[in-house]
Coordinates of C-alpha atoms and ligand atoms in Angstrom, one line a residue:
M1 CA 22.0 0.5 5.3
R2 CA 19.6 2.0 7.4
K3 CA 22.3 4.6 8.3
L4 CA 22.7 5.5 4.7
L5 CA 18.8 6.1 4.4
F6 CA 19.5 9.3 6.9
L7 CA 21.2 10.9 4.0
L8 CA 17.9 10.7 2.1
P9 CA 16.3 13.9 3.6
V10 CA 19.5 15.9 2.7
V11 CA 19.3 14.6 -1.0
A12 CA 15.5 15.4 -1.1
L13 CA 16.2 18.8 0.1
L14 CA 18.9 19.4 -2.5
V15 CA 16.6 18.2 -5.1
L16 CA 14.0 20.7 -4.1
A17 CA 16.4 23.5 -3.8
S18 CA 17.7 22.8 -7.4
C19 CA 14.2 23.2 -8.5
G20 CA 13.7 26.6 -6.8
G21 CA 11.6 25.0 -4.1
K22 CA 8.6 24.3 -6.4
K23 CA 6.2 22.1 -5.1
N24 CA 6.1 19.9 -8.3
A25 CA 9.6 18.6 -7.9
G26 CA 8.4 15.1 -8.8
L27 CA 6.3 15.0 -5.6
P28 CA 4.0 13.5 -4.3
L29 CA 5.4 10.2 -5.1
T30 CA 3.2 8.2 -6.7
T31 CA 2.5 4.3 -7.0
D32 CA 1.1 2.2 -9.9
V33 CA -2.5 1.8 -10.1
P34 CA -3.3 -1.4 -12.1
A35 CA -6.1 -1.1 -14.5
R36 CA -9.2 -3.0 -13.5
P37 CA -9.3 -5.9 -15.7
A38 CA -12.2 -6.0 -18.3
G39 CA -15.4 -7.5 -17.1
Q40 CA -14.7 -6.9 -13.7
E41 CA -16.8 -4.7 -11.4
D42 CA -16.2 -3.0 -8.0
M43 CA -17.3 -4.3 -4.8
L44 CA -18.9 -1.1 -3.3
A45 CA -22.0 -1.9 -1.6
F46 CA -21.6 -5.6 -2.7
A47 CA -23.9 -8.1 -1.0
A48 CA -23.5 -11.7 -1.3
P49 CA -26.6 -13.9 -1.2
A50 CA -27.7 -14.6 2.2
I51 CA -26.4 -17.8 4.0
D52 CA -28.6 -19.5 6.7
T53 CA -25.8 -21.2 8.6
V54 CA -22.4 -19.7 8.0
R55 CA -19.9 -22.6 7.9
I56 CA -16.4 -21.7 8.9
G57 CA -12.9 -22.8 8.6
F58 CA -10.3 -21.4 10.8
V59 CA -6.6 -20.9 9.6
G60 CA -4.1 -20.0 12.4
L61 CA -5.1 -21.0 15.8
G62 CA -2.1 -19.3 17.9
M63 CA -3.0 -16.6 20.4
R64 CA -5.6 -14.8 18.3
G65 CA -7.1 -17.7 16.5
S66 CA -7.6 -19.6 19.8
S67 CA -9.6 -16.6 21.2
A68 CA -11.5 -16.6 18.1
I69 CA -12.7 -20.0 18.7
D70 CA -13.7 -19.0 22.4
R71 CA -16.1 -16.4 20.7
Y72 CA -17.6 -18.4 18.0
I73 CA -18.5 -21.1 20.4
H74 CA -21.1 -18.5 21.4
M75 CA -22.1 -17.4 18.0
E76 CA -25.7 -18.3 16.7
G77 CA -26.0 -19.2 12.9
T78 CA -22.4 -20.7 12.4
K79 CA -20.8 -24.0 12.4
I80 CA -17.2 -24.6 13.0
V81 CA -16.3 -27.0 10.2
A82 CA -12.5 -27.1 10.1
L83 CA -9.5 -26.0 12.0
C84 CA -5.9 -25.5 10.6
D85 CA -2.7 -24.5 12.0
V86 CA 1.0 -25.5 11.3
R87 CA 1.3 -26.7 14.8
Q88 CA -0.9 -29.7 15.8
E89 CA -1.1 -28.6 19.4
C90 CA -2.7 -25.5 18.4
V91 CA -5.4 -27.6 16.5
D92 CA -5.7 -30.0 19.6
R93 CA -6.1 -27.0 21.9
A94 CA -9.1 -25.6 19.7
Q95 CA -10.7 -29.3 19.5
A96 CA -10.7 -29.4 23.2
K97 CA -12.6 -25.9 23.4
L98 CA -15.1 -27.4 21.1
A99 CA -15.5 -30.5 23.0
A100 CA -15.7 -28.6 26.3
A101 CA -18.5 -26.8 24.8
G102 CA -20.2 -29.8 23.6
F103 CA -19.6 -29.4 19.9
P104 CA -18.7 -32.2 17.6
A105 CA -15.0 -32.3 16.6
A106 CA -14.3 -30.4 13.4
A107 CA -12.1 -31.5 10.5
E108 CA -8.5 -30.8 11.3
Y109 CA -5.4 -29.8 9.0
A110 CA -2.0 -29.4 10.5
G111 CA 1.8 -30.0 9.7
D112 CA 2.8 -27.4 7.3
T113 CA 2.3 -24.0 5.9
E114 CA 0.3 -25.3 2.7
V115 CA -2.0 -27.5 4.6
Y116 CA -4.7 -24.8 4.5
K117 CA -5.1 -25.4 0.8
Q118 CA -7.1 -28.6 1.6
L119 CA -9.2 -26.8 4.0
C120 CA -10.2 -24.1 1.3
E121 CA -10.7 -26.9 -1.3
R122 CA -13.6 -28.4 0.9
G123 CA -17.1 -27.9 -0.3
D124 CA -18.7 -27.3 2.9
I125 CA -17.2 -23.9 4.1
D126 CA -18.5 -20.5 3.4
L127 CA -16.0 -18.5 5.3
V128 CA -12.3 -18.8 6.0
Y129 CA -11.1 -16.9 9.1
I130 CA -7.7 -16.2 9.0
C131 CA -5.5 -15.6 12.1
T132 CA -1.9 -16.5 10.9
D133 CA 1.1 -14.3 11.0
W134 CA 1.1 -11.4 8.6
V135 CA 3.1 -13.0 5.9
H136 CA 0.5 -15.9 5.5
H137 CA -2.6 -13.6 5.5
V138 CA -2.7 -13.0 1.7
P139 CA -1.8 -16.3 0.2
V140 CA -4.8 -18.0 2.4
A141 CA -7.2 -15.3 1.6
L142 CA -6.5 -15.5 -2.2
Y143 CA -6.7 -19.3 -2.3
A144 CA -9.9 -19.1 -0.1
M145 CA -11.6 -16.7 -2.3
E146 CA -10.5 -18.6 -5.6
H147 CA -12.2 -21.5 -4.0
G148 CA -15.5 -19.9 -3.6
K149 CA -15.1 -18.8 0.1
H150 CA -15.5 -15.4 1.7
A151 CA -12.3 -14.3 3.4
A152 CA -12.0 -12.5 7.0
I153 CA -8.4 -11.6 7.6
E154 CA -6.7 -10.5 10.9
V155 CA -4.9 -7.1 11.0
P156 CA -3.2 -5.9 9.1
A157 CA -4.6 -7.9 6.3
A158 CA -1.9 -7.1 3.8
T159 CA 1.6 -5.4 4.1
S160 CA 2.4 -4.6 0.5
L161 CA 0.8 -2.7 -2.2
E162 CA 1.0 -5.5 -4.4
D163 CA -0.6 -7.9 -2.0
I164 CA -3.3 -5.3 -1.4
W165 CA -4.2 -5.1 -5.2
A166 CA -4.1 -8.9 -5.4
L167 CA -7.0 -9.0 -2.7
I168 CA -8.9 -6.1 -4.5
N169 CA -8.6 -7.9 -7.8
T170 CA -9.5 -11.3 -6.5
S171 CA -12.4 -10.1 -4.4
E172 CA -13.9 -8.2 -7.3
R173 CA -13.4 -11.1 -9.8
T174 CA -14.6 -13.8 -7.5
R175 CA -17.4 -11.8 -6.0
K176 CA -16.5 -12.9 -2.6
H177 CA -16.2 -10.6 0.4
C178 CA -12.7 -10.0 1.8
I179 CA -13.0 -8.3 5.1
Q180 CA -10.2 -7.0 7.5
L181 CA -11.1 -8.0 11.1
E182 CA -10.4 -4.5 12.6
N183 CA -12.0 -5.2 15.9
C184 CA -11.2 -1.7 17.3
C185 CA -14.0 -0.1 15.0
Y186 CA -16.4 -1.9 17.4
D187 CA -15.2 -0.9 20.7
F188 CA -17.7 0.8 22.6
Y189 CA -16.3 4.3 22.8
E190 CA -15.4 4.4 19.3
L191 CA -19.1 3.0 18.2
N192 CA -20.6 5.7 20.4
T193 CA -18.4 8.4 19.0
L194 CA -19.1 7.4 15.6
Y195 CA -22.7 7.7 16.3
M196 CA -22.5 11.2 17.8
A197 CA -20.4 12.3 14.7
Q198 CA -23.0 11.0 12.3
Q199 CA -25.6 13.0 14.4
G200 CA -23.5 16.2 13.8
L201 CA -22.5 16.7 17.4
F202 CA -18.9 17.6 16.7
G203 CA -19.8 19.8 13.7
E204 CA -17.4 19.6 10.8
I205 CA -14.7 17.0 12.0
F206 CA -11.3 18.1 10.5
H207 CA -8.7 16.3 12.4
G208 CA -8.3 12.8 14.0
E209 CA -5.7 10.9 15.7
G210 CA -5.2 7.0 16.1
A211 CA -2.3 4.9 17.3
Y212 CA -0.9 1.7 18.3
L213 CA 1.3 2.3 21.3
H214 CA 1.8 -0.9 23.1
C215 CA 4.8 -2.3 24.5
L216 CA 5.0 -5.8 23.3
D217 CA 7.7 -7.0 25.8
P218 CA 5.5 -9.9 27.2
Y219 CA 4.7 -11.1 23.8
W220 CA 7.8 -11.1 21.7
D221 CA 9.0 -14.6 22.5
Q222 CA 5.4 -16.1 22.1
Y223 CA 4.9 -15.4 18.4
W224 CA 5.3 -18.5 16.3
N225 CA 8.9 -18.4 14.6
H226 CA 9.2 -14.9 16.0
W227 CA 7.5 -13.6 13.0
R228 CA 6.7 -10.3 14.6
S229 CA 10.2 -9.4 15.7
E230 CA 11.4 -10.6 12.4
F231 CA 8.9 -8.4 10.4
N232 CA 9.9 -5.3 12.6
R233 CA 13.7 -6.2 12.0
T234 CA 13.2 -6.1 8.2
H235 CA 10.7 -3.1 7.8
R236 CA 10.5 0.4 8.2
G237 CA 7.2 2.4 8.6
D238 CA 4.0 1.9 10.5
V239 CA 3.7 -1.8 10.2
Y240 CA 0.6 -2.1 12.4
P241 CA -1.5 1.0 11.8
T242 CA -5.2 -0.3 11.5
H243 CA -6.1 -0.3 15.0
G244 CA -5.8 3.5 15.2
F245 CA -6.6 4.3 11.6
G246 CA -9.7 2.3 11.1
P247 CA -12.1 3.8 13.4
V248 CA -11.0 7.3 12.5
C249 CA -11.4 6.7 8.8
Q250 CA -15.0 5.5 9.5
V251 CA -15.6 8.8 11.3
F252 CA -14.2 10.7 8.1
N253 CA -16.4 8.6 5.8
I254 CA -13.5 7.6 3.7
H255 CA -14.6 6.5 0.2
R256 CA -18.0 7.5 1.4
G257 CA -17.8 11.2 0.8
D258 CA -14.1 11.9 1.6
Q259 CA -10.8 10.4 0.0
L260 CA -7.2 9.9 1.4
K261 CA -5.0 11.8 -0.8
T262 CA -1.5 12.4 0.6
L263 CA 0.7 11.0 3.3
V264 CA 4.1 11.7 5.0
A265 CA 5.8 9.8 7.5
M266 CA 8.9 10.0 9.8
D267 CA 10.4 7.6 12.3
T268 CA 12.7 7.8 15.0
D269 CA 16.0 5.5 15.0
P270 CA 15.6 1.9 16.4
F271 CA 16.6 2.8 20.0
T272 CA 15.4 -0.6 21.4
G273 CA 14.8 -2.9 18.5
P274 CA 18.3 -4.5 18.6
S275 CA 18.3 -5.2 22.3
V276 CA 14.8 -6.8 21.8
L277 CA 16.3 -8.9 18.9
R278 CA 19.5 -10.1 21.1
K279 CA 16.7 -11.4 23.7
V280 CA 14.3 -12.9 21.3
Q281 CA 16.1 -13.9 18.1
P282 CA 19.9 -14.4 19.3
E283 CA 20.6 -16.3 16.1
V284 CA 20.2 -13.2 14.0
A285 CA 23.9 -12.3 13.0
D286 CA 23.5 -8.5 13.0
P287 CA 20.8 -7.4 15.4
D288 CA 21.8 -3.6 15.1
N289 CA 21.0 -3.8 11.5
F290 CA 17.2 -3.2 12.8
M291 CA 14.8 -1.3 10.6
N292 CA 12.0 -0.3 12.5
G293 CA 12.0 2.8 14.5
D294 CA 11.0 2.8 18.2
H295 CA 8.3 5.5 17.1
T296 CA 6.7 6.1 13.6
T297 CA 4.4 9.0 12.9
T298 CA 2.3 9.3 9.9
L299 CA 0.3 12.3 8.6
I300 CA -2.6 12.1 6.0
R301 CA -4.5 14.7 4.3
T302 CA -7.7 14.1 2.6
A303 CA -9.5 15.5 -0.5
Q304 CA -11.6 17.7 1.8
G305 CA -8.7 19.3 3.5
K306 CA -8.7 17.3 6.8
T307 CA -6.0 15.6 8.5
I308 CA -5.4 12.3 10.4
Q309 CA -2.2 11.5 12.4
I310 CA -1.3 7.9 13.1
Q311 CA 1.6 6.6 15.4
H312 CA 3.1 3.4 16.0
G313 CA 5.3 2.2 18.9
V314 CA 5.8 -1.2 20.3
M315 CA 9.1 -1.4 21.8
T316 CA 9.1 0.7 25.0
P317 CA 7.2 0.9 28.4
R318 CA 4.2 2.9 28.5
P319 CA 0.6 2.5 29.1
Y320 CA -1.2 1.2 26.3
S321 CA -2.9 3.8 24.1
R322 CA -4.8 4.1 20.7
L323 CA -5.3 7.7 21.2
Y324 CA -8.5 8.0 19.2
Q325 CA -8.9 11.8 19.1
I326 CA -11.6 13.5 17.0
Q327 CA -11.6 17.3 16.4
G328 CA -14.5 19.0 15.0
T329 CA -15.6 22.6 14.8
N330 CA -18.0 22.0 17.6
G331 CA -16.5 19.2 19.8
Y332 CA -13.7 17.1 20.7
A333 CA -13.5 13.4 21.8
T334 CA -10.4 11.5 23.2
K335 CA -10.2 7.9 24.3
Y336 CA -6.7 7.8 25.7
P337 CA -5.3 8.3 28.4
R338 CA -8.8 8.9 29.6
Q339 CA -12.1 9.1 27.9
G340 CA -13.6 12.5 27.5
Y341 CA -15.8 14.7 25.4
S342 CA -16.0 18.5 25.2
F343 CA -18.4 20.6 23.0
T344 CA -19.0 24.2 22.1
P345 CA -22.0 24.8 24.7
D346 CA -24.6 26.3 22.5
K347 CA -24.1 23.6 19.6
I348 CA -24.8 20.7 21.8
G349 CA -28.5 20.9 22.1
D350 CA -30.4 19.8 25.2
A351 CA -28.9 16.1 25.4
V352 CA -26.7 17.2 28.4
D353 CA -27.4 19.6 31.4
L354 CA -24.3 21.7 31.1
P355 CA -23.4 23.7 34.2
D356 CA -23.5 27.5 34.1
G357 CA -20.1 29.0 32.8
Y358 CA -19.4 25.9 31.0
D359 CA -17.0 27.0 28.1
G360 CA -16.2 23.8 26.4
E361 CA -12.5 23.8 27.5
S362 CA -13.0 21.0 30.2
F363 CA -14.3 17.6 29.8
L364 CA -17.8 16.7 30.5
S365 CA -18.3 15.3 34.0
E366 CA -18.9 11.6 34.5
G367 CA -22.6 12.4 35.1
Q368 CA -22.8 14.5 31.9
M369 CA -21.1 11.7 29.9
A370 CA -23.8 9.3 31.2
Q371 CA -26.5 11.7 30.2
L372 CA -24.8 12.1 26.8
L373 CA -25.0 8.3 26.3
E374 CA -28.6 8.0 27.1
T375 CA -29.1 9.7 23.5
Y376 CA -26.1 8.7 21.9
T377 CA -25.5 5.0 22.6
H378 CA -24.9 3.2 19.3
P379 CA -27.7 1.0 18.3
L380 CA -25.4 -2.0 17.8
I381 CA -24.2 -1.7 21.6
K382 CA -27.8 -1.5 22.6
E383 CA -28.6 -4.6 20.7
I384 CA -25.5 -6.8 21.7
G385 CA -23.2 -5.0 24.1
E386 CA -24.4 -6.8 27.2
V387 CA -23.8 -10.4 25.6
A388 CA -20.6 -9.0 24.1
R389 CA -19.3 -7.9 27.6
R390 CA -20.1 -11.5 28.8
V391 CA -18.4 -13.3 26.1
G392 CA -15.6 -11.1 26.2
G393 CA -12.6 -10.5 23.7
H394 CA -10.9 -7.3 24.3
G395 CA -13.8 -6.1 26.6
G396 CA -16.5 -7.2 24.1
M397 CA -15.5 -5.5 20.9
D398 CA -14.3 -8.6 19.2
F399 CA -17.7 -10.3 19.8
I400 CA -19.5 -7.2 18.4
M401 CA -17.2 -7.4 15.3
D402 CA -17.9 -11.1 14.7
Y403 CA -21.7 -10.7 15.5
R404 CA -22.1 -8.0 12.7
L405 CA -20.0 -10.1 10.1
I406 CA -22.2 -13.1 10.7
Y407 CA -25.4 -11.0 10.7
C408 CA -24.5 -9.4 7.6
L409 CA -23.6 -12.8 5.9
R410 CA -26.7 -14.3 7.2
N411 CA -28.8 -11.4 5.9
G412 CA -27.3 -11.1 2.5
L413 CA -26.0 -7.4 3.6
P414 CA -22.9 -5.4 2.6
L415 CA -20.3 -5.9 5.2
D416 CA -19.5 -2.8 7.4
M417 CA -15.8 -2.9 6.2
D418 CA -15.2 -3.6 2.5
V419 CA -12.1 -4.7 0.6
Y420 CA -11.3 -0.9 0.0
D421 CA -11.3 -0.1 3.6
L422 CA -8.9 -3.0 3.9
A423 CA -6.8 -1.4 1.3
E424 CA -6.9 2.2 2.6
W425 CA -6.0 1.2 6.3
C426 CA -3.3 -1.3 5.2
C427 CA -1.7 0.9 2.7
V428 CA -0.4 3.2 5.6
G429 CA 2.2 0.2 6.2
P430 CA 4.0 0.3 2.8
L431 CA 3.4 4.0 1.9
S432 CA 4.8 5.2 5.2
A433 CA 7.8 3.1 4.5
L434 CA 8.0 4.7 1.0
S435 CA 7.7 8.3 2.4
I436 CA 10.5 7.5 5.1
E437 CA 12.8 6.0 2.6
H438 CA 12.5 9.2 0.6
G439 CA 13.4 11.7 3.4
S440 CA 9.7 12.0 4.5
A441 CA 8.5 12.8 1.0
P442 CA 4.7 13.1 0.4
V443 CA 3.2 10.1 -1.1
E444 CA 0.1 10.0 -3.1
V445 CA -2.7 7.5 -1.6
P446 CA -4.0 5.5 -4.6
D447 CA -7.8 5.5 -5.3
F448 CA -8.3 1.7 -4.5
T449 CA -12.0 2.0 -5.7
R450 CA -10.6 2.9 -9.1
G451 CA -13.1 5.7 -9.8
G452 CA -15.9 4.6 -7.4
Q453 CA -15.4 7.4 -4.7
D454 CA -18.9 8.8 -5.5
K455 CA -20.9 5.7 -5.4
L456 CA -21.4 5.4 -1.7
H457 CA -21.6 9.2 -1.1
G458 CA -23.6 9.9 2.1
Y459 CA -23.6 6.2 3.2
R460 CA -23.6 5.6 7.0
H461 CA -21.6 2.9 8.4
Y462 CA -23.5 0.2 10.5
Y463 CA -26.8 1.3 9.2
I464 CA -28.9 -1.3 11.1
Q465 CA -31.7 -2.7 8.6
Ligands
NAD501 N1 -7.2 -7.7 16.1 C1 -6.6 -7.7 17.3 O1 -6.7 -7.2 18.5 C2 -5.4 -8.8 17.3 C3 -4.7 -9.1 18.5 C4 -3.6 -9.8 18.3 C5 -3.2 -10.5 17.1 N2 -3.8 -10.1 16.0 C6 -3.4 -10.5 14.7 O2 -3.7 -11.9 14.6 C7 -2.6 -12.5 13.8 C8 -2.1 -13.6 14.4 O3 -1.4 -13.1 15.7 P1 -1.2 -14.1 17.0 O4 -0.7 -13.1 18.2 O5 -2.2 -15.1 17.2 O6 0.2 -14.9 16.6 P2 0.6 -16.5 16.9 O7 2.1 -16.6 16.2 O8 0.3 -16.6 18.3 O9 -0.3 -17.4 15.9 C9 -0.1 -17.3 14.6 C10 -0.4 -18.7 14.2 O10 -0.5 -19.0 12.8 C11 -0.2 -20.3 12.5 N3 0.4 -20.3 11.1 C12 1.2 -19.6 10.4 N4 1.2 -19.8 9.2 C13 0.2 -20.8 8.8 C14 -0.3 -21.4 7.8 N5 0.3 -21.1 6.4 N6 -1.2 -22.2 7.7 C15 -1.8 -22.6 9.0 N7 -1.4 -21.9 10.3 C16 -0.3 -21.0 10.1 C17 1.1 -20.6 13.5 O11 1.3 -22.0 13.7 C18 0.5 -19.8 14.7 O12 -0.1 -20.8 15.6 C19 -1.8 -11.4 13.4 O13 -2.2 -11.0 12.1 C20 -1.8 -10.4 14.5 O14 -1.6 -9.2 13.8 C21 -4.8 -9.2 16.1

């Protein structure tokens, strides 16, 4: 079936040719934007009443959920009330962590994929923290919000437009936060670079790149029920876009001044997927019918005429990379394969002693980078960076993310990432698939705020109050 899809670019070209190459040959492709139900308001800058001690129920305690427990043991102002996983052994492991840290045992729910409902129905939980496989993120989050809980969901929170709109509508109607746990927004380099961008160091930022390029060979057979290889087997497009995309969207101030408008995507053939499947899921009858390409590239253009490129590749050996590149009129930042900055010499001010003859075409030296960070270390890193490094979680970024979530909930502040960020970052999955399935046709990115684009104009992420 995938082979037949290769004919679509040809069909699309023929359609364009028959329309005299006009740009308006039914393009960009559009998707339905459901009207906001009457009486429902947006969640832009939404702040819930402050919660003194945030009482948490965890659903999904596999690899990622288990490491969340390691972090929350160190989180002030929280109480781990309940633990839930299909597999009893995962709940047992989490209980053992609580016991070792001197905490009382939490209520536990295990045995099947519906038992999370009992956790959500409890009256003593404020936040449901969801680390299940992708298929179960949305049902758990919807049920949690319907039962009066804020929902925090691992990445990607949702994998279809239908689910994205369901999360938005439920969050708006129930007035409950629905946050996607995009930890890479809190990595040290990303936070510092965002801070520099907010001070104007890069000038006008017009291009960004992000990626998830990570060979998952050591992990394929560790996922519960092989959910991840199964999802890749059955879906084209960038199925894991948010690590690369989220931090770049924050630099671009998406739905806080600029707006995602059009997306195009292209993938390679699945050169490696079938052999992964033969190893991991030998029961699959037709492993060659594998949908996800070894490498998928997506390009997005914004309302202000800027571009973002996102890549996904999880099949083949290579050093890990999220790219994270920012290009502005006065400067450039890149995180992989090496961290570096370069700037237009006369625009950087006096934060760095530049050597005579520096022309901006080479990276700042280690010493100059250190000087730069004396002025431009993000306030959040100054506040909690050392503790975060000690607690860990991808070098500390996971802890900074949790710390900010709990801080905002305890202080009744809007969260750093709202349900529209969730929607914009997740929509790359289904929209890239749509573009690819139509011969890399341009696809319009819906306005998930439904007309609220100007409301947060000028807002700065992580404003520390
Ligand atoms: N942000 C990051 O850096 C990062 C890193 C790894 C994984 N993740 C995300 O975390 C999530 C989990 O990934 P993982 O690697 O831990 O996978 P995993 O397979 O190790 O864990 C998933 C767990 O969810 C449980 N589960 C599934 N459905 C459930 C249900 N309905 N009720 C209760 N429990 C249920 C399974 O039993 C399993 O223990 C995924 O969304 C993944 O993308 C994020």
